[in-house]
């Protein structure tokens, strides 16, 4: 178990140190800006949706390692999915980070996103981990330029 925890910590640090899809997108079909006032995390999400599929997704932001690595992992995990699949994955992810510590995790659906499962034990960190997902969902729902806060 401790090996697994270590692996997951490495994964989070790796995404923080080498964020994937961290860039602005000039031809995005929608964007949204998210802010977590508890920690000061900021994440902007850019989406290019074509025929109901997320053809491209990127983010920009500043904040703690959890918020930025979660944003990086979010982009990797929703790219190529349909809008419905991305929204469903958000539900599963949100359920994971807000569950009772010790409750089961839907590992099959989550894949490497399970690296953030431990934040459920740290209420202040849940908002860090879910910020990019809330912002992605707001952008999918056409709430362009809307300020998303996790409060
Ligand atoms: Zn944070």
PDB file of C-alpha atoms and ligand atoms in Angstrom:
ATOM      1  CA  UNK A   1       0.000   0.000   0.000  1.00  0.00           C
ATOM      2  CA  UNK A   2       2.758   2.456   0.862  1.00  0.00           C
ATOM      3  CA  UNK A   3       4.368   1.740  -2.507  1.00  0.00           C
ATOM      4  CA  UNK A   4       1.125   2.725  -4.146  1.00  0.00           C
ATOM      5  CA  UNK A   5       0.890   5.934  -2.120  1.00  0.00           C
ATOM      6  CA  UNK A   6       4.455   6.760  -3.087  1.00  0.00           C
ATOM      7  CA  UNK A   7       3.742   6.103  -6.740  1.00  0.00           C
ATOM      8  CA  UNK A   8       0.726   8.366  -6.616  1.00  0.00           C
ATOM      9  CA  UNK A   9       2.680  11.132  -4.940  1.00  0.00           C
ATOM     10  CA  UNK A  10       5.274  10.857  -7.674  1.00  0.00           C
ATOM     11  CA  UNK A  11       2.561  11.077 -10.305  1.00  0.00           C
ATOM     12  CA  UNK A  12       1.145  14.251  -8.742  1.00  0.00           C
ATOM     13  CA  UNK A  13       4.605  15.809  -8.503  1.00  0.00           C
ATOM     14  CA  UNK A  14       5.402  14.807 -12.066  1.00  0.00           C
ATOM     15  CA  UNK A  15       2.275  16.502 -13.382  1.00  0.00           C
ATOM     16  CA  UNK A  16       3.070  19.567 -11.290  1.00  0.00           C
ATOM     17  CA  UNK A  17       6.646  19.742 -12.538  1.00  0.00           C
ATOM     18  CA  UNK A  18       5.843  18.914 -16.146  1.00  0.00           C
ATOM     19  CA  UNK A  19       2.220  19.939 -16.686  1.00  0.00           C
ATOM     20  CA  UNK A  20       0.564  18.485 -19.792  1.00  0.00           C
ATOM     21  CA  UNK A  21      -1.486  20.672 -22.131  1.00  0.00           C
ATOM     22  CA  UNK A  22      -0.549  23.847 -20.244  1.00  0.00           C
ATOM     23  CA  UNK A  23      -0.989  26.524 -22.905  1.00  0.00           C
ATOM     24  CA  UNK A  24      -3.486  29.067 -24.099  1.00  0.00           C
ATOM     25  CA  UNK A  25      -5.707  28.079 -27.028  1.00  0.00           C
ATOM     26  CA  UNK A  26      -6.493  30.780 -29.549  1.00  0.00           C
ATOM     27  CA  UNK A  27      -9.266  28.895 -31.334  1.00  0.00           C
ATOM     28  CA  UNK A  28     -11.021  27.477 -28.274  1.00  0.00           C
ATOM     29  CA  UNK A  29     -14.773  27.013 -28.635  1.00  0.00           C
ATOM     30  CA  UNK A  30     -15.252  27.803 -24.955  1.00  0.00           C
ATOM     31  CA  UNK A  31     -13.237  28.858 -21.953  1.00  0.00           C
ATOM     32  CA  UNK A  32     -13.848  29.399 -18.260  1.00  0.00           C
ATOM     33  CA  UNK A  33     -11.837  30.787 -15.390  1.00  0.00           C
ATOM     34  CA  UNK A  34     -11.825  29.155 -11.985  1.00  0.00           C
ATOM     35  CA  UNK A  35     -10.589  30.430  -8.664  1.00  0.00           C
ATOM     36  CA  UNK A  36     -10.225  28.747  -5.300  1.00  0.00           C
ATOM     37  CA  UNK A  37     -10.111  31.552  -2.736  1.00  0.00           C
ATOM     38  CA  UNK A  38      -9.213  29.208   0.115  1.00  0.00           C
ATOM     39  CA  UNK A  39      -5.827  28.449  -1.394  1.00  0.00           C
ATOM     40  CA  UNK A  40      -5.427  31.116  -4.083  1.00  0.00           C
ATOM     41  CA  UNK A  41      -5.435  28.609  -6.939  1.00  0.00           C
ATOM     42  CA  UNK A  42      -6.331  29.893 -10.411  1.00  0.00           C
ATOM     43  CA  UNK A  43      -7.117  27.722 -13.414  1.00  0.00           C
ATOM     44  CA  UNK A  44      -8.363  28.733 -16.847  1.00  0.00           C
ATOM     45  CA  UNK A  45      -9.649  25.922 -19.057  1.00  0.00           C
ATOM     46  CA  UNK A  46      -9.781  26.074 -22.849  1.00  0.00           C
ATOM     47  CA  UNK A  47     -11.929  23.606 -24.783  1.00  0.00           C
ATOM     48  CA  UNK A  48     -12.373  22.879 -28.443  1.00  0.00           C
ATOM     49  CA  UNK A  49     -15.516  20.810 -28.889  1.00  0.00           C
ATOM     50  CA  UNK A  50     -16.261  19.398 -32.334  1.00  0.00           C
ATOM     51  CA  UNK A  51     -19.341  17.259 -33.030  1.00  0.00           C
ATOM     52  CA  UNK A  52     -19.838  16.622 -29.325  1.00  0.00           C
ATOM     53  CA  UNK A  53     -16.261  15.456 -28.826  1.00  0.00           C
ATOM     54  CA  UNK A  54     -13.539  17.279 -26.901  1.00  0.00           C
ATOM     55  CA  UNK A  55     -11.047  17.568 -29.747  1.00  0.00           C
ATOM     56  CA  UNK A  56      -8.616  19.636 -27.706  1.00  0.00           C
ATOM     57  CA  UNK A  57      -8.307  20.873 -24.139  1.00  0.00           C
ATOM     58  CA  UNK A  58      -5.689  22.955 -22.373  1.00  0.00           C
ATOM     59  CA  UNK A  59      -5.280  24.994 -19.220  1.00  0.00           C
ATOM     60  CA  UNK A  60      -3.316  27.810 -17.711  1.00  0.00           C
ATOM     61  CA  UNK A  61      -3.005  28.627 -14.075  1.00  0.00           C
ATOM     62  CA  UNK A  62      -1.063  29.201 -10.926  1.00  0.00           C
ATOM     63  CA  UNK A  63      -1.478  27.629  -7.532  1.00  0.00           C
ATOM     64  CA  UNK A  64      -0.535  24.734  -5.329  1.00  0.00           C
ATOM     65  CA  UNK A  65       0.821  21.439  -6.647  1.00  0.00           C
ATOM     66  CA  UNK A  66      -2.476  19.646  -6.190  1.00  0.00           C
ATOM     67  CA  UNK A  67      -4.482  22.204  -8.164  1.00  0.00           C
ATOM     68  CA  UNK A  68      -2.017  22.333 -11.034  1.00  0.00           C
ATOM     69  CA  UNK A  69      -1.369  18.602 -11.262  1.00  0.00           C
ATOM     70  CA  UNK A  70      -5.103  17.944 -11.102  1.00  0.00           C
ATOM     71  CA  UNK A  71      -5.622  20.375 -14.004  1.00  0.00           C
ATOM     72  CA  UNK A  72      -2.896  18.623 -15.992  1.00  0.00           C
ATOM     73  CA  UNK A  73      -4.419  15.196 -15.349  1.00  0.00           C
ATOM     74  CA  UNK A  74      -7.901  16.496 -16.143  1.00  0.00           C
ATOM     75  CA  UNK A  75      -6.801  17.619 -19.600  1.00  0.00           C
ATOM     76  CA  UNK A  76      -5.224  14.247 -20.336  1.00  0.00           C
ATOM     77  CA  UNK A  77      -8.296  12.380 -19.198  1.00  0.00           C
ATOM     78  CA  UNK A  78     -11.037  14.295 -21.002  1.00  0.00           C
ATOM     79  CA  UNK A  79      -9.263  14.847 -24.321  1.00  0.00           C
ATOM     80  CA  UNK A  80     -10.913  12.754 -27.016  1.00  0.00           C
ATOM     81  CA  UNK A  81     -13.966  12.000 -24.874  1.00  0.00           C
ATOM     82  CA  UNK A  82     -17.495  13.044 -25.697  1.00  0.00           C
ATOM     83  CA  UNK A  83     -19.036  15.856 -23.667  1.00  0.00           C
ATOM     84  CA  UNK A  84     -21.241  13.293 -21.898  1.00  0.00           C
ATOM     85  CA  UNK A  85     -18.270  11.068 -21.058  1.00  0.00           C
ATOM     86  CA  UNK A  86     -16.326  14.039 -19.683  1.00  0.00           C
ATOM     87  CA  UNK A  87     -19.260  15.097 -17.509  1.00  0.00           C
ATOM     88  CA  UNK A  88     -19.676  11.530 -16.268  1.00  0.00           C
ATOM     89  CA  UNK A  89     -15.967  11.338 -15.406  1.00  0.00           C
ATOM     90  CA  UNK A  90     -16.268  14.622 -13.510  1.00  0.00           C
ATOM     91  CA  UNK A  91     -19.054  13.057 -11.433  1.00  0.00           C
ATOM     92  CA  UNK A  92     -16.891  10.018 -10.639  1.00  0.00           C
ATOM     93  CA  UNK A  93     -13.882  12.208  -9.822  1.00  0.00           C
ATOM     94  CA  UNK A  94     -15.967  14.504  -7.630  1.00  0.00           C
ATOM     95  CA  UNK A  95     -17.385  11.494  -5.833  1.00  0.00           C
ATOM     96  CA  UNK A  96     -13.855  10.228  -5.187  1.00  0.00           C
ATOM     97  CA  UNK A  97     -12.491  13.440  -3.655  1.00  0.00           C
ATOM     98  CA  UNK A  98     -15.599  14.079  -1.538  1.00  0.00           C
ATOM     99  CA  UNK A  99     -16.116  10.512  -0.311  1.00  0.00           C
ATOM    100  CA  UNK A 100     -15.619   9.367   3.241  1.00  0.00           C
ATOM    101  CA  UNK A 101     -11.967   8.423   3.720  1.00  0.00           C
ATOM    102  CA  UNK A 102     -11.754   4.650   3.472  1.00  0.00           C
ATOM    103  CA  UNK A 103     -14.759   4.338   1.175  1.00  0.00           C
ATOM    104  CA  UNK A 104     -14.276   2.471  -2.072  1.00  0.00           C
ATOM    105  CA  UNK A 105     -13.008   4.159  -5.207  1.00  0.00           C
ATOM    106  CA  UNK A 106     -14.142   3.390  -8.757  1.00  0.00           C
ATOM    107  CA  UNK A 107     -10.585   2.559  -9.845  1.00  0.00           C
ATOM    108  CA  UNK A 108     -11.626   1.251 -13.220  1.00  0.00           C
ATOM    109  CA  UNK A 109     -13.218   4.530 -14.294  1.00  0.00           C
ATOM    110  CA  UNK A 110     -10.616   6.753 -12.672  1.00  0.00           C
ATOM    111  CA  UNK A 111      -7.324   5.227 -13.783  1.00  0.00           C
ATOM    112  CA  UNK A 112      -4.419   7.469 -12.787  1.00  0.00           C
ATOM    113  CA  UNK A 113      -6.856  10.085 -11.462  1.00  0.00           C
ATOM    114  CA  UNK A 114      -6.945   7.893  -8.373  1.00  0.00           C
ATOM    115  CA  UNK A 115      -3.613   9.500  -7.521  1.00  0.00           C
ATOM    116  CA  UNK A 116      -5.675  12.295  -5.960  1.00  0.00           C
ATOM    117  CA  UNK A 117      -7.941   9.990  -3.948  1.00  0.00           C
ATOM    118  CA  UNK A 118      -6.137  10.882  -0.725  1.00  0.00           C
ATOM    119  CA  UNK A 119      -7.353  14.491  -0.713  1.00  0.00           C
ATOM    120  CA  UNK A 120     -10.731  13.375   0.641  1.00  0.00           C
ATOM    121  CA  UNK A 121      -9.060  13.237   4.056  1.00  0.00           C
ATOM    122  CA  UNK A 122      -8.092  16.911   3.786  1.00  0.00           C
ATOM    123  CA  UNK A 123     -11.202  19.094   3.342  1.00  0.00           C
ATOM    124  CA  UNK A 124      -9.165  22.179   2.429  1.00  0.00           C
ATOM    125  CA  UNK A 125      -7.507  20.240  -0.382  1.00  0.00           C
ATOM    126  CA  UNK A 126     -10.696  18.956  -1.981  1.00  0.00           C
ATOM    127  CA  UNK A 127     -11.288  22.343  -3.588  1.00  0.00           C
ATOM    128  CA  UNK A 128      -7.726  22.393  -4.920  1.00  0.00           C
ATOM    129  CA  UNK A 129      -8.216  19.022  -6.589  1.00  0.00           C
ATOM    130  CA  UNK A 130     -11.674  19.732  -8.001  1.00  0.00           C
ATOM    131  CA  UNK A 131     -11.100  23.301  -9.235  1.00  0.00           C
ATOM    132  CA  UNK A 132     -10.001  22.376 -12.765  1.00  0.00           C
ATOM    133  CA  UNK A 133     -12.898  19.927 -13.101  1.00  0.00           C
ATOM    134  CA  UNK A 134     -15.493  22.468 -11.986  1.00  0.00           C
ATOM    135  CA  UNK A 135     -13.990  24.938 -14.433  1.00  0.00           C
ATOM    136  CA  UNK A 136     -13.993  22.395 -17.267  1.00  0.00           C
ATOM    137  CA  UNK A 137     -17.656  21.591 -16.572  1.00  0.00           C
ATOM    138  CA  UNK A 138     -18.563  25.294 -16.541  1.00  0.00           C
ATOM    139  CA  UNK A 139     -16.843  25.734 -19.879  1.00  0.00           C
ATOM    140  CA  UNK A 140     -18.670  22.698 -21.319  1.00  0.00           C
ATOM    141  CA  UNK A 141     -21.941  24.230 -20.212  1.00  0.00           C
ATOM    142  CA  UNK A 142     -21.174  27.357 -22.176  1.00  0.00           C
ATOM    143  CA  UNK A 143     -20.612  29.528 -19.166  1.00  0.00           C
ATOM    144  CA  UNK A 144     -17.950  31.421 -21.038  1.00  0.00           C
ATOM    145  CA  UNK A 145     -15.752  33.754 -19.076  1.00  0.00           C
ATOM    146  CA  UNK A 146     -17.762  32.980 -16.002  1.00  0.00           C
ATOM    147  CA  UNK A 147     -15.869  33.145 -12.769  1.00  0.00           C
ATOM    148  CA  UNK A 148     -16.097  29.749 -11.162  1.00  0.00           C
ATOM    149  CA  UNK A 149     -15.372  29.587  -7.503  1.00  0.00           C
ATOM    150  CA  UNK A 150     -15.379  26.420  -5.513  1.00  0.00           C
ATOM    151  CA  UNK A 151     -17.168  28.062  -2.611  1.00  0.00           C
TER     152      UNK A 151
HETATM  153 ZN1  LIG B   1      -4.573  24.655  -3.660  1.00  0.00          ZN
END
